[in-house]
Amino acid sequence: MNAETNTPPTATGETTVAGVPATGKTACVVGSGFGGLALAIRLQSAGIQTTVVEGRDKPGGRAYYWEKDGFTFDAGPTVITDPDCLRELWALTGHDMAEDVEIVPVMPFYRLNWPDGTNFDYSNDEEQLFAEIAQLNPSDVAGYQRFLDYSEAVYQEGYVKLGHKPFLDFKSMLKAAPALAKQQAWRSVYSMVSSYVENEKLREALSFHTLLVGGNPMKTSSIYALIHKLEKDGGVWWAKGGTNRLVAGMIRHFERIGGTMRVGDPVVQVHTLGTKATEVETASGWRERFDAVASNADIVHSYRNLLSDSKRGKSYAGKLARKKFSPSLFVVHFGIEGTWPGIPHHMILFGPRYKGLLEDIYDHGVLPEDFSIYLHHPSVSDPSMAPEGMSTFYALVPVAHMGKLAVDWEEMGPILEKRILDEIERRLIPDIHSRIKTKFHYAPKDFASDLNAHMGSAFSLEPVLTQSAFFRGHNRDDVIDNFYLVGAGTHPGAGIPGVVGSAKATAGLMVEDLVE
């Protein structure tokens, strides 16, 4: 994946790399998740010669993938919203994302299903959506419309104004506070939703989204209601061939404009001298000097391990470890015989409990008997994800991270896997076990070992108000002034729009520090 460097002189005597004016500055991005790749593209587009170093055998971070028995399994994420934030990465150098990635709309956005058999299709087709709401509770249609007005207000404040802005000092937080207070940011998403709609199923339907970024709907700030506006305006999308094809397209573009990928060689140390990051060293012994270093690795791993030789690394790792981290996930990937046009691309199978289940996961740290399942069925939109006449699925359930839940996943994994498949068999696919052609699961211990995720957390720091913006990892370190963060552990947080937004905030700082 190493790009050839082509540096012809321009009319002014400057050099260019694939048409991008070179600044003579260099940067290293550790990790190739969506945040790391988005940052690398932005830096390379600004003329900063950028190298991405990825430890695993394939790029993508959490957007890893497996090919098994003819099936393609994305590790996640699988929901693409705000595609314009991705298109912008190509537009920086006059390119079009469609050159490298084909995305298609998904409708409905989600089908929500409850144990009593109730289905609710959520989309941005207003007429159809109002009809769905009216079936649950006619009087909630007006309440939902008022909720959308609220969602638009917090979208403007939390996403448009603040989503790409780095919070480096407390003054920046104070400036944002009045607008956030006006939107009652101290209230939870569930509390705010409940003030607009009465039906409990609809309350669950309008608050579950925070789980997709690691947040408990009962505790996550109501600012996250902005997700509804994001989806309503931008839709929900799928990358043909899988989310992994979006990763591949980003890398193709990054290399096109002169960037360099180094894959399968984990970074073991970011060397420092005083308040400067100086060199990046990998397990193979490769070692190179850079003007700036950004980490897309897990935030605790970044400080505790990558900066272990520095005083800053040790002290801040200790502070981070005392913070609250989002849960982990247990995911069952399976390929089955037959096609299932009646099962949409995204489903949420709610369990018999909502609040109590969330308390078990987030507060009590137990593995409950019941669960809610996010069921991903990509082959209904994209048959290339499975052999002909077959289907690709994954079933995901949130579980407490390893700091709260002491479970032997070697023993419990097969048990939980069967319980999840049994529930899908009971509610959707009656003979699922006899149809399975291939299956495997991914547990918290795998997040910890494969991704260096602290305690196996799937989304880094829990997105509560006291761990948001200035109270999250800063996009530029406070002490090592050319060490930066990008990804879920920094502002604004997890999810594709979140980490791509963090890349925009971090890139702004790096370009200003290195070039301007």
Short mmCIF file of C-alpha atoms in Angstrom, two decimals:
data_model
loop_
_atom_site.label_atom_id
_atom_site.label_comp_id
_atom_site.label_asym_id
_atom_site.label_seq_id
_atom_site.Cartn_x
_atom_site.Cartn_y
_atom_site.Cartn_z
CA MET A 1 0.00 0.00 0.00
CA ASN A 2 2.96 2.31 -0.15
CA ALA A 3 2.34 5.16 -2.56
CA GLU A 4 4.96 6.31 -4.99
CA THR A 5 5.99 9.89 -4.35
CA ASN A 6 5.86 12.10 -7.40
CA THR A 7 7.13 15.64 -6.86
CA PRO A 8 7.29 17.65 -10.06
CA PRO A 9 8.07 21.36 -9.84
CA THR A 10 5.21 23.81 -10.27
CA ALA A 11 5.34 27.04 -12.22
CA THR A 12 6.28 28.86 -9.01
CA GLY A 13 9.10 26.45 -8.23
CA GLU A 14 7.20 24.66 -5.42
CA THR A 15 6.98 20.90 -5.39
CA THR A 16 3.72 18.99 -5.51
CA VAL A 17 2.68 15.53 -4.45
CA ALA A 18 0.00 14.26 -6.83
CA GLY A 19 -0.98 17.84 -7.55
CA VAL A 20 -1.06 18.94 -3.90
CA PRO A 21 1.43 21.75 -3.03
CA ALA A 22 4.00 20.35 -0.60
CA THR A 23 4.76 22.20 2.64
CA GLY A 24 7.86 20.27 3.59
CA LYS A 25 6.16 19.18 6.84
CA THR A 26 5.53 15.57 7.85
CA ALA A 27 2.96 13.86 10.06
CA CYS A 28 2.23 10.35 11.26
CA VAL A 29 -1.26 9.06 12.04
CA VAL A 30 -1.25 5.99 14.31
CA GLY A 31 -4.21 3.79 13.41
CA SER A 32 -6.44 3.61 10.35
CA GLY A 33 -9.99 3.82 11.67
CA PHE A 34 -12.38 6.26 10.01
CA GLY A 35 -11.08 9.09 12.17
CA GLY A 36 -7.44 8.34 11.37
CA LEU A 37 -8.04 8.02 7.64
CA ALA A 38 -10.16 11.19 7.51
CA LEU A 39 -7.41 13.08 9.34
CA ALA A 40 -4.72 11.67 7.05
CA ILE A 41 -6.65 12.76 3.95
CA ARG A 42 -7.09 16.26 5.36
CA LEU A 43 -3.40 16.58 6.23
CA GLN A 44 -2.22 15.22 2.89
CA SER A 45 -4.67 17.53 1.10
CA ALA A 46 -3.04 20.45 2.95
CA GLY A 47 0.40 19.46 1.66
CA ILE A 48 1.65 17.77 4.84
CA GLN A 49 3.39 14.53 3.85
CA THR A 50 1.44 11.98 5.90
CA THR A 51 2.09 8.36 6.84
CA VAL A 52 -0.58 6.14 8.37
CA VAL A 53 0.71 3.24 10.47
CA GLU A 54 -1.73 0.40 11.16
CA GLY A 55 -0.90 -2.52 13.43
CA ARG A 56 -3.42 -5.07 12.15
CA ASP A 57 -3.19 -6.98 8.88
CA LYS A 58 -6.00 -4.89 7.39
CA PRO A 59 -6.81 -1.19 7.76
CA GLY A 60 -10.09 0.11 9.14
CA GLY A 61 -9.82 -0.13 12.92
CA ARG A 62 -13.29 -1.04 14.13
CA ALA A 63 -14.33 -1.14 10.46
CA TYR A 64 -12.37 -4.37 9.97
CA TYR A 65 -13.86 -7.20 7.92
CA TRP A 66 -13.65 -10.93 7.37
CA GLU A 67 -14.23 -13.05 4.28
CA LYS A 68 -15.33 -16.54 5.21
CA ASP A 69 -16.89 -19.34 3.14
CA GLY A 70 -17.93 -16.85 0.46
CA PHE A 71 -19.57 -14.45 2.93
CA THR A 72 -18.30 -10.96 3.72
CA PHE A 73 -18.67 -9.85 7.34
CA ASP A 74 -18.12 -6.24 8.35
CA ALA A 75 -16.99 -5.87 11.93
CA GLY A 76 -18.82 -2.54 12.07
CA PRO A 77 -19.81 0.27 11.99
CA THR A 78 -22.65 -0.41 9.55
CA VAL A 79 -24.80 2.75 9.68
CA ILE A 80 -23.56 5.60 7.47
CA THR A 81 -25.16 8.98 8.18
CA ASP A 82 -24.25 12.48 6.98
CA PRO A 83 -22.47 11.25 3.82
CA ASP A 84 -21.58 14.88 3.05
CA CYS A 85 -18.97 14.82 5.82
CA LEU A 86 -17.29 12.00 3.87
CA ARG A 87 -17.71 13.58 0.43
CA GLU A 88 -15.94 16.65 1.76
CA LEU A 89 -12.74 14.62 2.14
CA TRP A 90 -12.54 14.07 -1.62
CA ALA A 91 -13.72 17.58 -2.49
CA LEU A 92 -10.70 19.08 -0.69
CA THR A 93 -8.61 18.21 -3.75
CA GLY A 94 -11.32 18.50 -6.41
CA HIS A 95 -12.25 14.82 -6.45
CA ASP A 96 -15.58 13.02 -6.08
CA MET A 97 -16.20 10.24 -3.57
CA ALA A 98 -18.14 8.37 -6.28
CA GLU A 99 -14.78 7.70 -8.00
CA ASP A 100 -13.95 5.27 -5.21
CA VAL A 101 -17.11 4.35 -3.29
CA GLU A 102 -20.70 3.65 -4.25
CA ILE A 103 -23.21 4.36 -1.50
CA VAL A 104 -26.91 3.53 -1.68
CA PRO A 105 -29.79 4.69 0.53
CA VAL A 106 -31.31 2.28 3.04
CA MET A 107 -35.09 2.30 3.59
CA PRO A 108 -36.51 2.01 6.13
CA PHE A 109 -33.69 3.36 8.25
CA TYR A 110 -34.55 0.80 10.93
CA ARG A 111 -37.36 -1.62 11.68
CA LEU A 112 -37.99 -1.79 15.40
CA ASN A 113 -39.63 -4.92 16.78
CA TRP A 114 -40.93 -5.72 20.27
CA PRO A 115 -41.61 -9.10 21.90
CA ASP A 116 -45.37 -8.66 21.47
CA GLY A 117 -44.91 -8.61 17.70
CA THR A 118 -45.25 -4.84 17.18
CA ASN A 119 -43.18 -3.49 14.28
CA PHE A 120 -42.27 0.16 13.72
CA ASP A 121 -40.51 1.30 10.55
CA TYR A 122 -38.47 4.46 11.09
CA SER A 123 -37.50 6.61 8.09
CA ASN A 124 -37.63 10.20 6.84
CA ASP A 125 -40.74 9.56 4.74
CA GLU A 126 -42.95 11.85 6.82
CA GLU A 127 -46.33 10.60 5.64
CA GLN A 128 -45.39 6.98 6.26
CA LEU A 129 -43.68 7.81 9.56
CA PHE A 130 -46.69 9.73 10.89
CA ALA A 131 -48.85 6.73 10.02
CA GLU A 132 -46.47 4.45 11.95
CA ILE A 133 -46.59 6.78 14.96
CA ALA A 134 -50.39 7.02 14.79
CA GLN A 135 -50.64 3.24 15.01
CA LEU A 136 -48.83 3.39 18.35
CA ASN A 137 -50.56 6.53 19.64
CA PRO A 138 -52.34 9.09 17.39
CA SER A 139 -51.79 11.95 19.82
CA ASP A 140 -48.00 11.43 19.63
CA VAL A 141 -47.82 12.61 16.00
CA ALA A 142 -47.94 16.25 17.11
CA GLY A 143 -45.48 15.53 19.93
CA TYR A 144 -43.07 13.93 17.49
CA GLN A 145 -43.23 17.02 15.27
CA ARG A 146 -42.30 19.17 18.27
CA PHE A 147 -39.48 16.75 19.10
CA LEU A 148 -38.12 17.21 15.57
CA ASP A 149 -38.04 20.97 16.16
CA TYR A 150 -36.00 20.31 19.29
CA SER A 151 -33.74 17.92 17.38
CA GLU A 152 -33.08 20.61 14.77
CA ALA A 153 -32.18 23.14 17.48
CA VAL A 154 -29.65 20.86 19.16
CA TYR A 155 -28.30 19.81 15.75
CA GLN A 156 -27.48 23.44 14.99
CA GLU A 157 -25.81 23.97 18.38
CA GLY A 158 -24.19 20.59 18.96
CA TYR A 159 -23.23 19.49 15.45
CA VAL A 160 -23.06 22.45 13.08
CA LYS A 161 -21.52 24.95 15.53
CA LEU A 162 -19.57 22.73 17.92
CA GLY A 163 -19.08 19.33 16.24
CA HIS A 164 -15.88 20.33 14.44
CA LYS A 165 -14.55 22.82 16.98
CA PRO A 166 -11.74 21.73 19.34
CA PHE A 167 -12.31 22.42 23.04
CA LEU A 168 -8.80 23.06 24.30
CA ASP A 169 -9.54 25.21 27.35
CA PHE A 170 -12.34 25.71 29.83
CA LYS A 171 -13.13 29.15 28.37
CA SER A 172 -14.29 27.50 25.15
CA MET A 173 -16.66 25.36 27.24
CA LEU A 174 -18.02 28.40 29.04
CA LYS A 175 -18.75 30.09 25.72
CA ALA A 176 -20.79 27.11 24.59
CA ALA A 177 -22.55 26.63 27.93
CA PRO A 178 -25.43 29.16 27.53
CA ALA A 179 -26.62 27.66 24.24
CA LEU A 180 -26.34 24.12 25.64
CA ALA A 181 -28.18 25.17 28.80
CA LYS A 182 -30.95 26.69 26.70
CA GLN A 183 -31.44 23.26 25.10
CA GLN A 184 -31.48 21.59 28.56
CA ALA A 185 -28.35 19.58 27.78
CA TRP A 186 -28.27 18.29 31.37
CA ARG A 187 -31.36 16.19 30.68
CA SER A 188 -31.06 12.73 29.17
CA VAL A 189 -32.20 11.83 25.67
CA TYR A 190 -34.87 9.55 27.11
CA SER A 191 -36.12 12.25 29.48
CA MET A 192 -36.35 14.78 26.66
CA VAL A 193 -38.08 12.36 24.30
CA SER A 194 -40.55 11.50 27.07
CA SER A 195 -41.49 15.16 27.42
CA TYR A 196 -42.74 15.08 23.81
CA VAL A 197 -44.31 11.63 23.36
CA GLU A 198 -46.35 9.42 25.68
CA ASN A 199 -46.15 5.94 24.15
CA GLU A 200 -43.39 3.87 25.75
CA LYS A 201 -42.52 2.05 22.52
CA LEU A 202 -42.14 5.39 20.75
CA ARG A 203 -39.96 6.65 23.58
CA GLU A 204 -37.68 3.67 23.04
CA ALA A 205 -37.76 4.18 19.25
CA LEU A 206 -36.63 7.79 19.59
CA SER A 207 -33.95 7.25 22.23
CA PHE A 208 -32.14 4.01 21.34
CA HIS A 209 -29.78 5.76 18.87
CA THR A 210 -27.33 6.74 21.62
CA LEU A 211 -26.58 3.04 22.09
CA LEU A 212 -25.01 3.09 18.61
CA VAL A 213 -22.35 5.50 19.94
CA GLY A 214 -21.95 3.84 23.36
CA GLY A 215 -24.37 6.01 25.35
CA ASN A 216 -27.09 5.03 27.80
CA PRO A 217 -30.32 6.76 26.63
CA MET A 218 -31.21 7.26 30.30
CA LYS A 219 -28.00 9.25 30.98
CA THR A 220 -26.62 10.55 27.68
CA SER A 221 -27.14 14.28 27.15
CA SER A 222 -30.24 15.30 25.22
CA ILE A 223 -27.88 17.01 22.76
CA TYR A 224 -27.62 13.57 21.14
CA ALA A 225 -31.20 14.00 19.94
CA LEU A 226 -29.45 15.74 17.03
CA ILE A 227 -29.04 12.26 15.48
CA HIS A 228 -32.66 12.44 14.34
CA LYS A 229 -32.07 15.65 12.42
CA LEU A 230 -28.88 14.17 10.98
CA GLU A 231 -30.77 11.14 9.70
CA LYS A 232 -33.82 13.08 8.55
CA ASP A 233 -31.76 15.41 6.36
CA GLY A 234 -28.94 13.12 5.27
CA GLY A 235 -30.60 9.70 5.28
CA VAL A 236 -29.07 6.35 6.17
CA TRP A 237 -26.68 4.82 3.66
CA TRP A 238 -24.81 1.65 2.82
CA ALA A 239 -21.50 1.29 0.97
CA LYS A 240 -21.76 -1.32 -1.80
CA GLY A 241 -19.51 -4.24 -0.93
CA GLY A 242 -19.59 -3.38 2.77
CA THR A 243 -18.33 -0.67 5.08
CA ASN A 244 -14.89 -2.07 4.33
CA ARG A 245 -15.25 -0.68 0.78
CA LEU A 246 -15.60 2.82 2.22
CA VAL A 247 -12.33 2.23 4.09
CA ALA A 248 -10.70 0.96 0.88
CA GLY A 249 -11.99 4.00 -1.03
CA MET A 250 -10.56 6.38 1.55
CA ILE A 251 -7.18 4.67 1.31
CA ARG A 252 -7.26 4.74 -2.48
CA HIS A 253 -7.88 8.48 -2.39
CA PHE A 254 -5.25 9.07 0.33
CA GLU A 255 -2.62 7.27 -1.73
CA ARG A 256 -3.75 9.04 -4.91
CA ILE A 257 -2.84 12.40 -3.38
CA GLY A 258 0.53 11.11 -2.17
CA GLY A 259 -0.11 9.57 1.26
CA THR A 260 1.69 6.48 2.53
CA MET A 261 0.17 3.46 4.28
CA ARG A 262 2.15 1.11 6.53
CA VAL A 263 0.00 -1.90 7.49
CA GLY A 264 0.67 -4.90 9.74
CA ASP A 265 3.29 -3.20 11.90
CA PRO A 266 2.00 -2.00 15.30
CA VAL A 267 3.36 1.21 16.78
CA VAL A 268 5.09 0.41 20.07
CA GLN A 269 6.36 3.84 21.07
CA VAL A 270 5.93 7.50 20.27
CA HIS A 271 9.25 8.94 21.38
CA THR A 272 9.33 12.38 22.97
CA LEU A 273 11.90 14.97 23.90
CA GLY A 274 10.67 17.49 26.44
CA THR A 275 7.27 18.69 25.22
CA LYS A 276 7.72 17.37 21.67
CA ALA A 277 6.84 14.08 20.03
CA THR A 278 9.86 13.27 17.88
CA GLU A 279 9.76 9.77 16.42
CA VAL A 280 7.41 6.85 15.87
CA GLU A 281 8.72 3.31 16.38
CA THR A 282 7.00 0.07 15.37
CA ALA A 283 7.30 -3.58 16.37
CA SER A 284 9.38 -4.38 13.28
CA GLY A 285 12.00 -1.85 14.32
CA TRP A 286 10.96 0.79 11.77
CA ARG A 287 11.56 4.20 13.27
CA GLU A 288 10.98 7.59 11.69
CA ARG A 289 10.99 11.24 12.69
CA PHE A 290 7.91 13.41 12.12
CA ASP A 291 6.95 17.03 12.71
CA ALA A 292 3.68 15.92 14.32
CA VAL A 293 2.04 12.70 15.50
CA ALA A 294 -1.69 11.98 15.84
CA SER A 295 -3.14 8.90 17.48
CA ASN A 296 -6.30 7.20 16.28
CA ALA A 297 -5.58 4.36 18.70
CA ASP A 298 -7.60 3.82 21.87
CA ILE A 299 -7.09 6.86 24.09
CA VAL A 300 -5.87 4.93 27.15
CA HIS A 301 -3.54 2.82 25.01
CA SER A 302 -2.22 6.00 23.38
CA TYR A 303 -1.08 7.44 26.69
CA ARG A 304 -0.38 4.33 28.78
CA ASN A 305 1.53 2.41 26.10
CA LEU A 306 2.52 4.59 23.16
CA LEU A 307 3.69 7.45 25.40
CA SER A 308 4.88 5.18 28.23
CA ASP A 309 8.38 6.67 28.17
CA SER A 310 7.07 10.16 28.88
CA LYS A 311 5.94 11.63 32.18
CA ARG A 312 2.83 12.98 30.46
CA GLY A 313 1.83 9.55 29.18
CA LYS A 314 1.94 7.94 32.60
CA SER A 315 0.15 10.73 34.45
CA TYR A 316 -2.68 11.23 31.96
CA ALA A 317 -3.23 7.49 31.50
CA GLY A 318 -3.94 7.29 35.22
CA LYS A 319 -6.50 10.09 34.99
CA LEU A 320 -8.18 8.54 31.97
CA ALA A 321 -8.47 5.16 33.67
CA ARG A 322 -10.65 6.75 36.37
CA LYS A 323 -13.21 7.94 33.83
CA LYS A 324 -16.37 6.11 32.77
CA PHE A 325 -16.09 3.98 29.67
CA SER A 326 -18.83 2.85 27.34
CA PRO A 327 -19.93 -0.78 27.30
CA SER A 328 -18.55 -3.49 25.11
CA LEU A 329 -20.42 -5.57 22.56
CA PHE A 330 -21.01 -9.22 21.84
CA VAL A 331 -21.50 -9.83 18.12
CA VAL A 332 -22.57 -13.02 16.34
CA HIS A 333 -21.67 -13.11 12.64
CA PHE A 334 -23.49 -15.77 10.64
CA GLY A 335 -24.13 -16.74 7.03
CA ILE A 336 -27.27 -18.73 6.30
CA GLU A 337 -28.98 -20.55 3.48
CA GLY A 338 -31.85 -18.67 1.82
CA THR A 339 -32.73 -15.05 1.18
CA TRP A 340 -34.91 -12.98 3.47
CA PRO A 341 -36.48 -10.01 1.67
CA GLY A 342 -38.89 -9.53 4.58
CA ILE A 343 -36.04 -8.74 7.00
CA PRO A 344 -34.78 -5.18 6.36
CA HIS A 345 -31.17 -4.04 6.38
CA HIS A 346 -31.28 -2.72 9.98
CA MET A 347 -33.49 -4.11 12.76
CA ILE A 348 -33.69 -3.56 16.48
CA LEU A 349 -35.24 -6.46 18.38
CA PHE A 350 -36.13 -4.93 21.73
CA GLY A 351 -36.25 -7.22 24.74
CA PRO A 352 -38.90 -7.29 27.45
CA ARG A 353 -37.08 -4.56 29.47
CA TYR A 354 -35.57 -1.24 28.49
CA LYS A 355 -34.54 0.82 31.50
CA GLY A 356 -33.78 -2.23 33.65
CA LEU A 357 -31.67 -3.80 30.92
CA LEU A 358 -29.68 -0.58 30.52
CA GLU A 359 -29.08 -0.43 34.28
CA ASP A 360 -27.75 -4.01 34.22
CA ILE A 361 -25.31 -3.15 31.42
CA TYR A 362 -24.19 0.34 32.47
CA ASP A 363 -24.54 0.31 36.26
CA HIS A 364 -24.67 -3.21 37.69
CA GLY A 365 -22.21 -4.91 35.35
CA VAL A 366 -24.13 -8.16 35.11
CA LEU A 367 -24.92 -10.34 32.12
CA PRO A 368 -28.75 -10.44 32.11
CA GLU A 369 -30.88 -13.27 30.78
CA ASP A 370 -32.69 -10.90 28.41
CA PHE A 371 -31.20 -8.58 25.79
CA SER A 372 -31.98 -6.24 22.91
CA ILE A 373 -30.45 -7.15 19.55
CA TYR A 374 -29.29 -4.95 16.69
CA LEU A 375 -29.64 -7.21 13.63
CA HIS A 376 -27.66 -6.25 10.53
CA HIS A 377 -28.73 -7.85 7.25
CA PRO A 378 -26.56 -6.31 4.49
CA SER A 379 -27.25 -8.89 1.81
CA VAL A 380 -30.86 -7.68 1.50
CA SER A 381 -29.43 -4.43 0.07
CA ASP A 382 -26.29 -5.89 -1.45
CA PRO A 383 -26.38 -9.56 -2.55
CA SER A 384 -22.60 -9.46 -3.15
CA MET A 385 -22.15 -9.83 0.62
CA ALA A 386 -23.15 -13.53 0.41
CA PRO A 387 -22.98 -16.42 -2.05
CA GLU A 388 -25.94 -16.72 -4.38
CA GLY A 389 -29.10 -17.81 -2.61
CA MET A 390 -27.62 -17.10 0.83
CA SER A 391 -27.60 -14.24 3.33
CA THR A 392 -25.14 -12.45 5.60
CA PHE A 393 -26.17 -11.29 9.07
CA TYR A 394 -24.73 -10.07 12.30
CA ALA A 395 -26.50 -9.84 15.62
CA LEU A 396 -25.10 -7.41 18.20
CA VAL A 397 -25.96 -7.04 21.86
CA PRO A 398 -24.44 -4.48 24.25
CA VAL A 399 -22.72 -6.00 27.29
CA ALA A 400 -20.85 -4.41 30.18
CA HIS A 401 -17.14 -3.79 29.62
CA MET A 402 -14.55 -6.04 31.25
CA GLY A 403 -13.97 -3.61 34.10
CA LYS A 404 -17.51 -4.24 35.34
CA LEU A 405 -18.30 -7.71 34.03
CA ALA A 406 -15.98 -10.55 35.04
CA VAL A 407 -16.93 -13.29 32.59
CA ASP A 408 -14.89 -16.08 31.03
CA TRP A 409 -15.81 -15.35 27.42
CA GLU A 410 -14.26 -18.60 26.24
CA GLU A 411 -16.94 -20.39 28.27
CA MET A 412 -19.77 -17.85 28.02
CA GLY A 413 -19.31 -16.95 24.33
CA PRO A 414 -20.87 -20.10 22.83
CA ILE A 415 -23.70 -19.97 25.40
CA LEU A 416 -24.62 -16.36 24.64
CA GLU A 417 -24.22 -16.97 20.91
CA LYS A 418 -26.82 -19.76 21.08
CA ARG A 419 -29.21 -17.67 23.17
CA ILE A 420 -29.05 -14.84 20.63
CA LEU A 421 -29.62 -17.17 17.67
CA ASP A 422 -32.47 -18.86 19.54
CA GLU A 423 -34.17 -15.47 19.98
CA ILE A 424 -33.79 -14.66 16.28
CA GLU A 425 -35.18 -18.11 15.49
CA ARG A 426 -38.18 -17.48 17.74
CA ARG A 427 -38.94 -14.04 16.32
CA LEU A 428 -37.77 -14.05 12.69
CA ILE A 429 -36.18 -17.17 11.18
CA PRO A 430 -37.85 -20.36 12.49
CA ASP A 431 -35.22 -22.87 11.29
CA ILE A 432 -32.13 -20.69 11.64
CA HIS A 433 -29.86 -23.32 13.21
CA SER A 434 -30.31 -25.79 10.35
CA ARG A 435 -29.67 -23.04 7.78
CA ILE A 436 -26.37 -21.75 9.19
CA LYS A 437 -23.44 -22.29 6.83
CA THR A 438 -20.82 -20.42 8.85
CA LYS A 439 -20.75 -18.47 12.12
CA PHE A 440 -18.39 -16.96 14.67
CA HIS A 441 -18.66 -14.44 17.49
CA TYR A 442 -16.69 -11.42 18.65
CA ALA A 443 -16.56 -10.74 22.39
CA PRO A 444 -15.23 -7.99 24.72
CA LYS A 445 -11.90 -9.81 25.05
CA ASP A 446 -11.48 -9.50 21.27
CA PHE A 447 -12.04 -5.73 21.40
CA ALA A 448 -9.34 -5.60 24.06
CA SER A 449 -6.80 -7.79 22.27
CA ASP A 450 -7.37 -6.79 18.63
CA LEU A 451 -8.05 -3.08 19.13
CA ASN A 452 -6.21 -2.35 22.39
CA ALA A 453 -9.59 -1.12 23.63
CA HIS A 454 -9.47 -0.22 27.32
CA MET A 455 -11.44 -2.90 29.22
CA GLY A 456 -12.86 -4.02 25.87
CA SER A 457 -14.96 -0.87 25.56
CA ALA A 458 -16.45 -0.63 22.07
CA PHE A 459 -16.88 3.17 21.96
CA SER A 460 -14.17 4.56 24.28
CA LEU A 461 -15.25 7.15 26.89
CA GLU A 462 -18.95 7.03 27.77
CA PRO A 463 -20.71 10.03 26.15
CA VAL A 464 -22.11 11.69 29.27
CA LEU A 465 -22.14 15.48 29.66
CA THR A 466 -19.26 15.44 32.16
CA GLN A 467 -17.11 13.62 29.57
CA SER A 468 -18.03 15.72 26.56
CA ALA A 469 -16.32 18.58 24.69
CA PHE A 470 -13.61 20.05 26.98
CA PHE A 471 -14.07 17.12 29.40
CA ARG A 472 -13.21 14.58 26.70
CA GLY A 473 -9.70 13.85 25.40
CA HIS A 474 -8.42 17.05 23.77
CA ASN A 475 -7.76 17.09 20.04
CA ARG A 476 -4.28 18.44 20.84
CA ASP A 477 -2.47 17.31 23.95
CA ASP A 478 -2.10 19.90 26.70
CA VAL A 479 1.59 19.13 27.34
CA ILE A 480 3.12 17.45 24.28
CA ASP A 481 2.24 20.22 21.88
CA ASN A 482 2.70 18.31 18.61
CA PHE A 483 0.80 15.19 19.76
CA TYR A 484 -2.84 15.03 18.72
CA LEU A 485 -5.85 12.77 19.14
CA VAL A 486 -8.52 11.73 16.65
CA GLY A 487 -11.38 9.25 16.99
CA ALA A 488 -13.97 8.18 19.53
CA GLY A 489 -11.99 9.15 22.64
CA THR A 490 -11.74 12.80 21.67
CA HIS A 491 -14.29 15.51 20.82
CA PRO A 492 -16.99 15.06 19.58
CA GLY A 493 -17.14 11.26 20.08
CA ALA A 494 -18.01 7.94 18.45
CA GLY A 495 -19.91 7.09 15.28
CA ILE A 496 -18.82 7.84 11.70
CA PRO A 497 -19.93 11.50 11.72
CA GLY A 498 -18.38 11.90 15.18
CA VAL A 499 -14.93 10.58 14.35
CA VAL A 500 -14.89 12.28 10.94
CA GLY A 501 -15.82 15.48 12.80
CA SER A 502 -12.95 14.91 15.21
CA ALA A 503 -10.64 14.61 12.21
CA LYS A 504 -11.80 18.00 10.95
CA ALA A 505 -11.19 19.59 14.35
CA THR A 506 -7.78 17.96 14.76
CA ALA A 507 -6.68 18.69 11.19
CA GLY A 508 -7.51 22.36 11.69
CA LEU A 509 -5.15 22.49 14.66
CA MET A 510 -2.39 20.54 12.93
CA VAL A 511 -2.46 22.62 9.75
CA GLU A 512 -2.45 25.80 11.81
CA ASP A 513 0.46 24.57 13.93
CA LEU A 514 2.55 23.17 11.07
CA VAL A 515 1.81 25.38 8.10
CA GLU A 516 0.15 28.68 8.91
#
